[in-house]
Amino acid sequence: MIDLTQTPAWTALKSHYDEVKDLHMRDMFAEDEQRFEGFSAHLGDILLDYSKNRITEETFRLLMDLARQAGVERWRDKMYSGEVINSTEGRSVLHVALRNRSNTPVMVDGEDVMPKVNAVLAHMRDFSDRVRSGEWRGYNGERIKSIINIGIGGSDLGPKVVCESMKPYAQRGLKAYFVSNADATHLVETLKMVEPESTLFIISSKSFTTQETMLNAHSARKWFVDLVGNEKAISSHFVAVSTNVEAAKKFGIDPANVFEFWDWVGGRYSLWSAIGLPIALYLGMDHFEALLEGAHQMDRHFYETPLEKNMPVILALLGIWYNNFFDAQSHAIMPYSQYLERLPAYLQQLDMESNGKTIDRTGNRVNYLTGPIIWGESGTNGQHAFFQLLHQGTKPVPSDFLIPALSQNPLGMHHRVLFSNCLAQTRALMLGKKYTEAVAEMKAQGMGHEQIEDVIAHKVFDGNKPSNTIIFKKLSPRTLGSILAMYEHKVFVQGIIWNINSFDQWGVEYGKVLAGQIQEDLADPVDVSHHDSSTNGLINYRKWVYFDPLNHE
Ligand code: F6P
């Protein structure tokens, strides 16, 4: 077994860290007027500015050595060529094939998968066109006005972030809802907003066995049948997206309305597959294809561009620099765009479910940190919630700021205010405020010596807090596709360097098994004692309330 922390590239970075850890970005900017030019990369209209990072040219070179040592290019080629790189599940990892707009053959088990991919896209176009044009009608001839996607995890977060971000492109009069939670409130509150006659349900589940999704799907079907009083009407109002076509049919979905995808598409990488059906319905297939085009552009960039100019590779290496050498525990995502409000939640699953691993690809426990905690909030809201900790807290939090140069809603001064706040934050995080500057500022405000002495320590900012800024012209389907694919490849590169399998999720499976056992315990009023005392106590409390109506108030 090779110990990553003892490899030449890692040890070189470790000693380099000791040399540069106290350098301040403020000085680096002062010494090099070309720092922005040197530390920025672009693709199409997307510009990545990574100059506000605690790196020198030497750091950058050593990080690239680490990527080469890990064989990032070799692993990327394996992924693109359909090799079984998801070793614990014995699967290829081919979300790139779903958006392979050049249509070059992509082989899985000796078969080119592109004809299948294109057939499903054609099915999605036909169906979404018919619904959007009003040719597809509900059982009593009403037009479809509401789409409810029932799914969870990758079968929810991806289509949801795209539909919410792309509202300006949506068809008027069509609403998209997403129901995921096992808490009935999610379904019940959503159903209050719609009429059965004009609602289309999409049951989205790769496995078609996920408990929450099946529960919501059955409850939605019951609600529908109870209201319309006609089982046959189901075929006009329920469609499914799954790799498990048989189970979808068993649920009662007309086989013609089951949209297929394949086990070489990971759940959290599936929005580009038929799981994107809500996107195609809400935005139209042309916009869904523009999203695929954008992702394909990023796929090509990742494949063709030297590592030094490769945006996902650069982001991945910077993440590793902070995660493994500065011991940063988390990474914040700050979209300065209300439309991208759900991006942090989407990236949480993408990153944390992929790289939240302790065992490496050879089955050994790692002795270094792997995936960071991903969190964040849209700007400017986050500024008034947690930015204080970023500026003056004790924890290093590297972050990504995303911002469009043009707003979809050019209203008065709004975008200028939004934009200036975004840049002000990254600048303040980088620069900080020196003692002398703080004193001068307070003197200028007319404060006396004693007053200044009292508060000066609180007015000084260390700065030197790293951030990336990702700026693009306007939030279009194409740009969004590129951004989401950029993060997918970033996560991939980090997984390769940490030598983990980014494509399984065994931890999630364990929770599902325990939930099944507890569910059985909850069925009768007799107290349980076979779990740990905490779990017993909580189960028995619920029994005490639930089984005795006197305790319901
Ligand atoms: O959360 C675990 C998980 O397996 C995810 O990987 C997946 O996206 C989600 O459950 C939903 O799974 P399915 O699409 O099979 O219902």
Short mmCIF file of C-alpha atoms in Angstrom, two decimals, residues 24 90 119 170 211 302 365 371 417 494 498 532:
data_model
loop_
_atom_site.label_atom_id
_atom_site.label_comp_id
_atom_site.label_asym_id
_atom_site.label_seq_id
_atom_site.Cartn_x
_atom_site.Cartn_y
_atom_site.Cartn_z
CA HIS A 24 -0.04 37.33 3.00
CA GLY A 90 -18.75 -2.86 -10.48
CA ALA A 119 -33.42 7.44 -28.10
CA ALA A 170 -39.88 28.47 -17.97
CA GLN A 211 -38.54 4.30 0.71
CA PHE A 302 -11.63 18.86 -18.82
CA ARG A 365 -8.13 3.49 6.05
CA GLY A 371 -14.02 15.49 1.38
CA VAL A 417 -25.39 46.61 -5.41
CA GLN A 494 -10.18 15.24 -5.66
CA TRP A 498 -7.38 11.04 -2.26
CA ASP A 532 -29.27 1.25 23.23
#
